[in-house]
Short mmCIF file of C-alpha atoms in Angstrom, two decimals:
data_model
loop_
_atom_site.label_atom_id
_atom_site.label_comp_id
_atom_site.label_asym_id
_atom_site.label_seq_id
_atom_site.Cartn_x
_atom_site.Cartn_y
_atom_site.Cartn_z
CA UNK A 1 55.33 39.59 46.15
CA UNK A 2 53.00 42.28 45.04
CA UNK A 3 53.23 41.38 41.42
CA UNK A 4 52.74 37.50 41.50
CA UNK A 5 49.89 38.50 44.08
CA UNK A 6 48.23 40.28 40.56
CA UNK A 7 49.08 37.70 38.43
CA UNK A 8 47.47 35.18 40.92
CA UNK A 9 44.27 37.45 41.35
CA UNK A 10 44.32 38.19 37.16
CA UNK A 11 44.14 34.16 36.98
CA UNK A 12 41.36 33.62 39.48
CA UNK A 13 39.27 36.55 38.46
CA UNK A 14 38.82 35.74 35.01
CA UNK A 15 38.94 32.25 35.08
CA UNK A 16 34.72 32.09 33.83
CA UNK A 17 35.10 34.51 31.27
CA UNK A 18 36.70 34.01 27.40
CA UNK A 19 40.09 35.36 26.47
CA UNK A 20 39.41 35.00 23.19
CA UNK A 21 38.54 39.12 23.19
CA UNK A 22 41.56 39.60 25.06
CA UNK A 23 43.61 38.35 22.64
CA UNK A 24 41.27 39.64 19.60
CA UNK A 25 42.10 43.12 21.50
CA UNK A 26 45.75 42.90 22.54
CA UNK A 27 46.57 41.64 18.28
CA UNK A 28 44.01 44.96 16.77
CA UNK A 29 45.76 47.81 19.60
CA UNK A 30 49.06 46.24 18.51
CA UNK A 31 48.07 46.63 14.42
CA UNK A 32 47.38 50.19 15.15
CA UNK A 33 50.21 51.31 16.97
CA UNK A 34 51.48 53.17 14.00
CA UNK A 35 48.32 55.27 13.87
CA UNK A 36 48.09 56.17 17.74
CA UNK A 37 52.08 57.57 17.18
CA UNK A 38 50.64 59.59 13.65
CA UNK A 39 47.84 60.77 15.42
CA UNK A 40 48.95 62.00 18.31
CA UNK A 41 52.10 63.43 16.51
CA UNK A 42 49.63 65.35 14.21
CA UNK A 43 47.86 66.64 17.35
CA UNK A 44 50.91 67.54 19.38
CA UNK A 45 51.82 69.83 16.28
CA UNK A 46 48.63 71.62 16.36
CA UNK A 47 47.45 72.38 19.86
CA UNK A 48 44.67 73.94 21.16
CA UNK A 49 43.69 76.26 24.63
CA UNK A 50 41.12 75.10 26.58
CA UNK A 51 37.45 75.76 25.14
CA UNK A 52 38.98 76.80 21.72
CA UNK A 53 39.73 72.94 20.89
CA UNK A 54 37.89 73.58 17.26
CA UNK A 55 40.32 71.43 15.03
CA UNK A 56 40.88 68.92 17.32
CA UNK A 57 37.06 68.59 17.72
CA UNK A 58 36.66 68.28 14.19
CA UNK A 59 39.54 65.86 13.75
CA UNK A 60 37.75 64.03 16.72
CA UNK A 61 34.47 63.86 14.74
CA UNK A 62 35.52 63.02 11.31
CA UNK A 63 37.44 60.10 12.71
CA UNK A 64 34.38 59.01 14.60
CA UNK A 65 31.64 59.44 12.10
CA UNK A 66 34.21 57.54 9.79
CA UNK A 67 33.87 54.18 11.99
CA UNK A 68 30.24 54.08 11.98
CA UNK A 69 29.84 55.48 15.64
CA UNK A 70 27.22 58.21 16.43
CA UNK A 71 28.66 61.68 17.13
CA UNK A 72 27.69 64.51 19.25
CA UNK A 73 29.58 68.15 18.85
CA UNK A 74 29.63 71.26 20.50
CA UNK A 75 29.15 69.89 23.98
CA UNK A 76 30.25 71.65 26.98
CA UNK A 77 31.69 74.15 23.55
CA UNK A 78 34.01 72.28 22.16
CA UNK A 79 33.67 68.66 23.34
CA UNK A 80 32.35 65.75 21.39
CA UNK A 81 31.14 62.11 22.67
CA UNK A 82 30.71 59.30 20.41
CA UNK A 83 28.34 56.92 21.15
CA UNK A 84 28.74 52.93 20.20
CA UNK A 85 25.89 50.52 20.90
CA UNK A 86 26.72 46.97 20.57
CA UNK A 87 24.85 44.00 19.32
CA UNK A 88 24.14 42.77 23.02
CA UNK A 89 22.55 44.28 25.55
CA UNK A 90 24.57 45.21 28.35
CA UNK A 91 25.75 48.51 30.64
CA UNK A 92 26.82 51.91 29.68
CA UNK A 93 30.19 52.32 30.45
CA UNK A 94 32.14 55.72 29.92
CA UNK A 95 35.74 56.32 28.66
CA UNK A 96 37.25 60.12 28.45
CA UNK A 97 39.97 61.74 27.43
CA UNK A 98 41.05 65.53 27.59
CA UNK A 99 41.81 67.71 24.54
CA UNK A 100 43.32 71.12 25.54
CA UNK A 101 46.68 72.62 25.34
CA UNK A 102 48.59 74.82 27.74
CA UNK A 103 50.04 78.41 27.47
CA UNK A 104 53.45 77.35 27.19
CA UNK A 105 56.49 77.64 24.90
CA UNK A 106 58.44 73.75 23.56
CA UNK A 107 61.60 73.28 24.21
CA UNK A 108 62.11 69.85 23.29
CA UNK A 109 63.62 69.85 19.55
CA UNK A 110 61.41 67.38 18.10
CA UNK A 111 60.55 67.09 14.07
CA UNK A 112 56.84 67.34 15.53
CA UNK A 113 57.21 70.37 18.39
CA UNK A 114 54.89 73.12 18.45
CA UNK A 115 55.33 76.83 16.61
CA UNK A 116 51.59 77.45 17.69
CA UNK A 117 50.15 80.64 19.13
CA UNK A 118 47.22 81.70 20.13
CA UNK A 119 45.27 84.22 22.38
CA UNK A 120 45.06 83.99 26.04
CA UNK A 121 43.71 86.74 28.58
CA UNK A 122 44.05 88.86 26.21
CA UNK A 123 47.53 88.18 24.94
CA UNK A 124 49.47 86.44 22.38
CA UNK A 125 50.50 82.98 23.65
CA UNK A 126 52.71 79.98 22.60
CA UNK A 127 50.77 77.01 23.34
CA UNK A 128 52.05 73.49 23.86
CA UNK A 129 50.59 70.29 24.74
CA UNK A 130 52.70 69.78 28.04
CA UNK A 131 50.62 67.18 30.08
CA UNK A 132 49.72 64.61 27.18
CA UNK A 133 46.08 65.19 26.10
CA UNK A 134 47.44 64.42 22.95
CA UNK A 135 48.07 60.92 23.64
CA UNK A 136 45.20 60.42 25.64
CA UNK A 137 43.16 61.52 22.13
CA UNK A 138 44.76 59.59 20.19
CA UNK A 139 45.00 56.33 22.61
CA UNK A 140 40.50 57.14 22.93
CA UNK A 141 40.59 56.99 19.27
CA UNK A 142 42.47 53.42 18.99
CA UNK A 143 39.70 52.46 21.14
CA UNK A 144 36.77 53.43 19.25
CA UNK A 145 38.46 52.00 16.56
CA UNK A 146 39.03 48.46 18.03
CA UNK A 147 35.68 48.59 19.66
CA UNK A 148 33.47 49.44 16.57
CA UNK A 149 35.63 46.40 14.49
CA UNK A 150 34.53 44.37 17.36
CA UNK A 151 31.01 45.52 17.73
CA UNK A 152 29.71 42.28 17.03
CA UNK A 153 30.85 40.82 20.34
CA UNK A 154 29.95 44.32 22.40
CA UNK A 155 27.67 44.24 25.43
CA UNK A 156 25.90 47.47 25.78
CA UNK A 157 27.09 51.02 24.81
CA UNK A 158 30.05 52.89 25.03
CA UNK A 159 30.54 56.63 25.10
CA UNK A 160 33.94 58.09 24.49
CA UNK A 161 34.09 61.34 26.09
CA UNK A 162 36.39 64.00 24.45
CA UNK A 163 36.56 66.89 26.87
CA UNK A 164 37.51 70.41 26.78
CA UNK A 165 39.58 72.72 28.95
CA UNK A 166 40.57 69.92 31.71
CA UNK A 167 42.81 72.93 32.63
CA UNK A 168 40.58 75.23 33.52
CA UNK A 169 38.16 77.39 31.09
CA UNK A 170 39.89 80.92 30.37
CA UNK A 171 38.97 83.54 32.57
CA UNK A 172 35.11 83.19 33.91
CA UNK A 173 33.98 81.14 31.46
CA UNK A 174 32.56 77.62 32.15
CA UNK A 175 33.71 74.66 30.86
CA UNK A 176 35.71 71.06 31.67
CA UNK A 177 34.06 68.51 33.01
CA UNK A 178 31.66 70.13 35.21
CA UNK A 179 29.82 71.84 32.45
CA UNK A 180 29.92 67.99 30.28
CA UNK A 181 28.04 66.60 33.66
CA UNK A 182 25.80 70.16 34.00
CA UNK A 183 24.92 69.00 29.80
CA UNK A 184 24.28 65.46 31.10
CA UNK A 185 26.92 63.47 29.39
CA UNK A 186 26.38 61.07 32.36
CA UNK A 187 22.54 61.22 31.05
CA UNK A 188 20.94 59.70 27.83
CA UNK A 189 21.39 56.89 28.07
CA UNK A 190 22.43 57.14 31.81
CA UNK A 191 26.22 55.66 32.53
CA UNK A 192 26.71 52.71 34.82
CA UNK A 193 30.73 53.48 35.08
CA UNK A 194 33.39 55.50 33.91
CA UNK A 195 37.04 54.91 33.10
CA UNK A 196 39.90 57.62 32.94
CA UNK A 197 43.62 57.34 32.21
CA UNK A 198 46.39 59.94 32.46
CA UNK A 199 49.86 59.37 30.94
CA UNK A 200 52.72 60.12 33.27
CA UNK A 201 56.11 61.54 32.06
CA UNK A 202 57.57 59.80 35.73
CA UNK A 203 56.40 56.53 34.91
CA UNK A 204 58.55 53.85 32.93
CA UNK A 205 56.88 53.18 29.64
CA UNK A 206 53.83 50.38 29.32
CA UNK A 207 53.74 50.14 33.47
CA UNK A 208 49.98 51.27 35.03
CA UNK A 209 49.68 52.66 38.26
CA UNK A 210 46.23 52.78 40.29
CA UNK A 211 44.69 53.56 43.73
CA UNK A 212 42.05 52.38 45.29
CA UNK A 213 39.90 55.32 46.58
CA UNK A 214 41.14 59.07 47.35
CA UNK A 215 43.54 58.89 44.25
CA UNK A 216 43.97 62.65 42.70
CA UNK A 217 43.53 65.76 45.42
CA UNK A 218 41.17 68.41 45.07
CA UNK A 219 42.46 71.97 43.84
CA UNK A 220 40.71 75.08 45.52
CA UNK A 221 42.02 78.36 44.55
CA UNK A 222 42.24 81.32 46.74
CA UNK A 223 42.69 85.13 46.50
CA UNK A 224 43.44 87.06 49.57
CA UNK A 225 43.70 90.69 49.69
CA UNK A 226 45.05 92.50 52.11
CA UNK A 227 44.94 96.37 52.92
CA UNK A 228 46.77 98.57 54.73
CA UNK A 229 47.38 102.05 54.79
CA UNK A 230 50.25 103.85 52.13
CA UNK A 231 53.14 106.11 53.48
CA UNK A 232 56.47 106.91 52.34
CA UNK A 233 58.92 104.12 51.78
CA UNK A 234 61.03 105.75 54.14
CA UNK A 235 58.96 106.52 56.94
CA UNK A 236 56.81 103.28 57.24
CA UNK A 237 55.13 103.84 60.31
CA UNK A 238 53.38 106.40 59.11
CA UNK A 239 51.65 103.82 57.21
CA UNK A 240 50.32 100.03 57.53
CA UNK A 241 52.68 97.97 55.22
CA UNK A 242 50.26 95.30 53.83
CA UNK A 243 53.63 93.99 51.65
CA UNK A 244 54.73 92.99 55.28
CA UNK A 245 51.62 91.46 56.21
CA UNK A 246 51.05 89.49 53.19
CA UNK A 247 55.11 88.08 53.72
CA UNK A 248 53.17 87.34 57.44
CA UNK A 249 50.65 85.76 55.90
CA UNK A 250 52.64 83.54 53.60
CA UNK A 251 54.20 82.00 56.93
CA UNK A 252 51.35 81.43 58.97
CA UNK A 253 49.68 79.49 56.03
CA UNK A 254 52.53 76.81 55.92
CA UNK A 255 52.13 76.71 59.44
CA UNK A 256 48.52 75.07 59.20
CA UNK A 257 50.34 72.46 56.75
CA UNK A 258 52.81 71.52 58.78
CA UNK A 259 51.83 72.40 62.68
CA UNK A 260 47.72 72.11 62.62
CA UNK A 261 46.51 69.63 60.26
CA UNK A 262 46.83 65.70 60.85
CA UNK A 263 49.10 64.79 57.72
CA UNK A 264 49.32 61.17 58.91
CA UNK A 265 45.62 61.06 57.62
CA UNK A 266 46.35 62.90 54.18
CA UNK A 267 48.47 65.31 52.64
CA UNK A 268 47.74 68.79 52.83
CA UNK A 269 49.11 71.62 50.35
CA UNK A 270 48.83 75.37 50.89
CA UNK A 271 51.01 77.29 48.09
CA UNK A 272 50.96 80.59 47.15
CA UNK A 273 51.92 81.19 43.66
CA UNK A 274 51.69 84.90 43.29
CA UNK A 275 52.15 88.12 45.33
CA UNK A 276 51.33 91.17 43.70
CA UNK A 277 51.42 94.46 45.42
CA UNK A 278 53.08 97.93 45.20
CA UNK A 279 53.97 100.13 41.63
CA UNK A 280 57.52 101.47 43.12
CA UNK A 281 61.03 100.57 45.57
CA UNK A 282 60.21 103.76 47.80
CA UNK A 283 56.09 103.53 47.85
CA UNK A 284 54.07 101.62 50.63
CA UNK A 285 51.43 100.66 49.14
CA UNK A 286 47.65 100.62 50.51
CA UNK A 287 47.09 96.87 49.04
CA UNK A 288 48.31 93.50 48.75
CA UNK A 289 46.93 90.79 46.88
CA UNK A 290 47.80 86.95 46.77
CA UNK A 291 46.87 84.37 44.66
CA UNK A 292 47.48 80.20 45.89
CA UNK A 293 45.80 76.62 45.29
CA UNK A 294 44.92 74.45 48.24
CA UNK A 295 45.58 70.63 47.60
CA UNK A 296 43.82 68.08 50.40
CA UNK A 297 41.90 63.95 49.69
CA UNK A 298 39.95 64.49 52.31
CA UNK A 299 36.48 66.60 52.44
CA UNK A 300 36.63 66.87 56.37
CA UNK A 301 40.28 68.39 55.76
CA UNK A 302 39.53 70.41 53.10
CA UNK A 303 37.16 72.03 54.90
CA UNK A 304 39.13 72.60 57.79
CA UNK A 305 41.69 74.32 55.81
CA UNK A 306 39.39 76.66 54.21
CA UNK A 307 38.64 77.73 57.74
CA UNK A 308 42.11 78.27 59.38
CA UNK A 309 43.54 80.00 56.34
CA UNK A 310 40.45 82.42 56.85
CA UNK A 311 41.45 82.93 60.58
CA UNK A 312 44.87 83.15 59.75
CA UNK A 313 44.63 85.74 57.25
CA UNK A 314 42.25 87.82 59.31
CA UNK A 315 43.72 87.53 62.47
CA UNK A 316 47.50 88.08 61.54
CA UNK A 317 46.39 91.33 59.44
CA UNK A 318 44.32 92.36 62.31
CA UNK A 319 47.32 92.23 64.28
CA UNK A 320 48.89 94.08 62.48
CA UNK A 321 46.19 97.27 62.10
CA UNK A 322 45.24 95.81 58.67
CA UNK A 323 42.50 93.52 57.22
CA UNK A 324 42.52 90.77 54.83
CA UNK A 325 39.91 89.56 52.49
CA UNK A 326 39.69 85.76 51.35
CA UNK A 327 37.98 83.95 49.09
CA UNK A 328 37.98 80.46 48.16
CA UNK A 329 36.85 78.91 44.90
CA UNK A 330 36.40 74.89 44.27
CA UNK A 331 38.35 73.99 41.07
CA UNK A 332 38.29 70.32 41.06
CA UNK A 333 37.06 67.60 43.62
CA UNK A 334 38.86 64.91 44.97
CA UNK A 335 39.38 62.33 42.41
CA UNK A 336 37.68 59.19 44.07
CA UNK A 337 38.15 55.94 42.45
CA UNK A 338 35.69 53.77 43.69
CA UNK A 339 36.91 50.36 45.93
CA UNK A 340 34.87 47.69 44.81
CA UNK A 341 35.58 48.58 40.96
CA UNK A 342 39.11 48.99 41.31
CA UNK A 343 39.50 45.44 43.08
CA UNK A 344 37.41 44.20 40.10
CA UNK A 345 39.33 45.71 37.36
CA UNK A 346 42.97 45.49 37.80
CA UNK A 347 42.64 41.85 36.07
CA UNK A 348 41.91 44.00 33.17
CA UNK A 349 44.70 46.18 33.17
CA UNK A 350 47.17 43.39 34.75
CA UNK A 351 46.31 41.98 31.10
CA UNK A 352 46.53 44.83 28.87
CA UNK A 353 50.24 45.38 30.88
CA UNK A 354 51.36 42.43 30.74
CA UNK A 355 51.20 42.20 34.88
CA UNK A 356 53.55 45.43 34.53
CA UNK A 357 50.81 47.53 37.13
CA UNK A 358 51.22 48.27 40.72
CA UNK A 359 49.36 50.66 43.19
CA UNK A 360 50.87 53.73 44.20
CA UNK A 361 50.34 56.72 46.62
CA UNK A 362 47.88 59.29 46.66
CA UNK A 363 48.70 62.87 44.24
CA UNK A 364 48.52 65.97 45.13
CA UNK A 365 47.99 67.18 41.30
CA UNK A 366 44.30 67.58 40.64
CA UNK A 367 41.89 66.09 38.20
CA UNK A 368 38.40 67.55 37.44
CA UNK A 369 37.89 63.69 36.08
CA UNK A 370 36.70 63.91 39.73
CA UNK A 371 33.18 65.38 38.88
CA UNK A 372 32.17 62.03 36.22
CA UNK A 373 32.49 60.40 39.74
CA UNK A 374 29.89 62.26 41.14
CA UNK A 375 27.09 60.73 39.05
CA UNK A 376 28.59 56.99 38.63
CA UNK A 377 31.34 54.65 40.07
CA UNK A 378 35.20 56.01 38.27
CA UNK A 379 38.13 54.35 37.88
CA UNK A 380 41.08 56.51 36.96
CA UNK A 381 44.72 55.04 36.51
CA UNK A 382 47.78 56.20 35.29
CA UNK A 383 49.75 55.06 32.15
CA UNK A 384 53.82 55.21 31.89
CA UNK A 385 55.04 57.32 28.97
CA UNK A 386 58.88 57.94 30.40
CA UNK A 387 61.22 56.09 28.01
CA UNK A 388 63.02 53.17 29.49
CA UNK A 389 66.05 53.74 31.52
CA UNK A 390 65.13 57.08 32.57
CA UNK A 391 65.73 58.24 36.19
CA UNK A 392 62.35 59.26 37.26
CA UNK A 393 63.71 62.51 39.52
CA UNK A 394 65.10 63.74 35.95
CA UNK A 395 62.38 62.99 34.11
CA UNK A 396 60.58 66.61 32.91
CA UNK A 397 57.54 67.40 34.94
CA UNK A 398 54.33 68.03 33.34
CA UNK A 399 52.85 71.73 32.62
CA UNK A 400 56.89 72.36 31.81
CA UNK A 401 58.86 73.42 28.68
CA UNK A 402 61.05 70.50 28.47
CA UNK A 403 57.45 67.87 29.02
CA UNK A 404 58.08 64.41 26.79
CA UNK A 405 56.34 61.03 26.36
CA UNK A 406 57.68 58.10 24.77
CA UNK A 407 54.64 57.46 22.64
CA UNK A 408 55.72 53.96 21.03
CA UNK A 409 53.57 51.64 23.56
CA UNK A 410 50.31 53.80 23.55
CA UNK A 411 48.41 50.45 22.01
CA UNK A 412 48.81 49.41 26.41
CA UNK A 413 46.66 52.52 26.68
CA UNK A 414 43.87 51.00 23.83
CA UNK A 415 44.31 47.75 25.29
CA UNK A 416 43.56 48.87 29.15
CA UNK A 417 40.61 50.75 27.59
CA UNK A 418 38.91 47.91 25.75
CA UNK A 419 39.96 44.98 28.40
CA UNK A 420 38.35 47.09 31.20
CA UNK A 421 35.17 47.41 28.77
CA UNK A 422 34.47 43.80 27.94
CA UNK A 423 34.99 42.78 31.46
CA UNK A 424 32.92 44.99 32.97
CA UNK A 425 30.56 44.14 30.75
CA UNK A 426 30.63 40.48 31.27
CA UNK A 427 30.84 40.86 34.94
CA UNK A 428 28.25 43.49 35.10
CA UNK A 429 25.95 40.91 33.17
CA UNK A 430 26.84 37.46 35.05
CA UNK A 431 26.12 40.00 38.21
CA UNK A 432 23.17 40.42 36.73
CA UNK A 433 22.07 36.34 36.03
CA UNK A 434 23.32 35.50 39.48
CA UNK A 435 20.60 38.43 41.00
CA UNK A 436 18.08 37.01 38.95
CA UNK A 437 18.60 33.16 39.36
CA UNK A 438 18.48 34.45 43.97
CA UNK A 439 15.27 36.01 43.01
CA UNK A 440 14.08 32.96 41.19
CA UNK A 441 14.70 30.53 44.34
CA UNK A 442 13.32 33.12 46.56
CA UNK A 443 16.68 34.39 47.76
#
């Protein structure tokens, strides 16, 4: 029902507009398939950490300046945007893709896996692309490359956005996509919309998935520290155990999850992913410290939760004879994808799928595409890269070891890309005529 529902909306949407680029698109993204698979191959092989994406920058540019489209380096460090103005005028839409690695080892045997290591906090690394920013370059490169051969028939501009350290900048350095908006890459010329995608290793091959509106949650990270007092393992009330307190803790935080927050509204996560406290078995020590993420889609929730996990952490160590410090740090927004574009757009992708696309749930993973949608409507989707056949509960999980992609229908990533960019454009402009024709007859 929900299919031929698309299907019937794809027919009616773009019923006044030519499918002549649709076609001119869906026969060039098919001619390059071979390329997306070579290039994201080559870039899988050689991965790069977040803010140290140097080669893949340069591969970036070369390939760029090579079709005739205007380059930019060294933004936000290592990011580049290339910039394509068409022979119309017309809106500036936005498409980005990520480009770092992660600190992980392969395990997947393939004739392209990565060896690579490089530094991280200080130590020596093996470093993997395990969430598929190499197939989102290489599917952002098919599209500049069908784009500029079609440049003739563009309305407006396009900027492709090749972004740095979507994981998170090492240590307390800036970068991602808050320091590309901070360096106005939503400025000069200013964007009218942007479009994200993110393959997904749980998702059948060629299928897109989409939400309207609170899509991807926010990620705020949190350190609490608790102190006690130290004694003797074996007299411990000599002492205040914060090791006890922090276990204490740990409870009373998935108690706000699942006892004080309104989860029929939206999920909420609370995990803590590291405890570190103590130097021996028979040592109390004076302090504990905790590291966790906090997952929400709504900004009334997330601020709730910032609150009760500060009670909660106070009050329980308090209890207790101890204290407990917290703070809170913003990683990544809540990735919004804005209503009215969506509804607009899923013609476009129900074409580049071939009506294989369906909306989904909300995520709990985190996106900091999220800040682009601070400055200008967003529309980010998800792309299947699990191969056919696949059960999705055994499908490896992104940010793991054992993380694959079928990569043999990337071209349904190019097509997505330059269907939602002609559209828009043509909608965005007969938008525009209709305006001006009201104004005309004193509408």
């Amino acid at each position: 029902m929900k299919r031929s529902l698309i299907v019937l909306m794809t027919f009616l949407s773009l019923r006044g507009f030519p499918q002549s680029f649709s076609l001119q698109i869906a026969q060039r993204a098919e001619s390059i398939q071979s390329k997306l698979v070579e290039w994201r191959r080559y870039i899988h092989q050689h991965p790069e950490l977040g803010n140290r994406e140097f080669k893949t920058a340069e591969f970036i540019a070369q390939h760029l300046k090579a079709l005739g489209i205007e380059v930019k380096t060294g933004v936000a460090k290592t990011g580049v945007v290339g910039i394509l103005k068409g022979t119309k005028p017309g809106p500036v839409i936005d498409l980005r893709s990520d480009m770092d690695a992660l600190p992980i080892k392969e395990r997947v045997d393939l004739p392209f896996k990565s060896t690579v290591t490089a530094e991280y906090m200080g130590q020596t690394v093996p470093v993997m692309h395990a969430c598929g920013h190499d197939s989102h370059i290489a599917m952002l490169l098919g599209t500049a490359e069908v784009l500029s051969a079609m440049k003739k028939d563009l309305r407006g501009t396009v900027k492709f956005i090749f972004q740095p350290a979507e994981e998170g900048p090492p240590g307390d350095e800036e970068g991602g996509a808050p320091l590309m908006v901070k360096e106005g890459v939503m400025d000069d010329p200013k964007v009218d919309v942007i479009f994200g995608l993110h393959i997904e290793s749980k998702i059948e091959i060629g299928k897109i998935e989409y939400k309207p509106g609170a899509f991807m949650a926010s990620s705020d990270w949190f350190i609490i520290k608790v102190k006690g007092k130290g004694s003797h393992g074996a007299s411990p009330w000599a002492g205040i155990d914060p090791i006890v307190v922090s276990a204490q803790i740990v409870n009373g935080l998935q108690q706000i999850v699942s006892r004080q927050m309104e989860l029929t509204k939206a999920p909420v996560i609370i995990t803590v992913g590291k405890i570190n406290g103590g130097v021996r078995s028979n040592i109390i020590p004076e302090e504990c410290e905790m590291l966790g993420t906090i997952r929400t889609l709504d900004s009334k929730m997330q601020q709730e939760v910032w609150e009760k996990i500060k009670m909660t952490a106070t009050k329980i160590a308090e209890a207790s004879g101890a204290t407990a410090e917290v703070k809170i740090d913003t990683k990544t927004l809540v990735t919004y994808n804005d209503t009215a574009l969506v509804r607009m757009m899923i013609p476009s992708l129900a074409k580049a799928a071939n009506g294989n696309i369906s909306q989904r749930d909300w995520v709990t993973g985190a996106e900091d595409f999220s800040y682009y949608g601070t400055k200008a409507p967003a529309f980010f989707f998800y792309l299947g890269g699990m191969p056919k056949g696949t059960d999705p509960a055994k499908a490896p999980d992104h940010h793991t070891a054992d993380f694959y992609i079928d990569d043999s229908m990337l071209n349904v990533g190019v097509k997505a890309f330059c269907n939602l960019v002609f559209d828009y454009a043509a909608m965005s402009m007969s938008n525009g005529a209709k305006e001006k024709d009201k104004k005309k007859k004193g509408f």
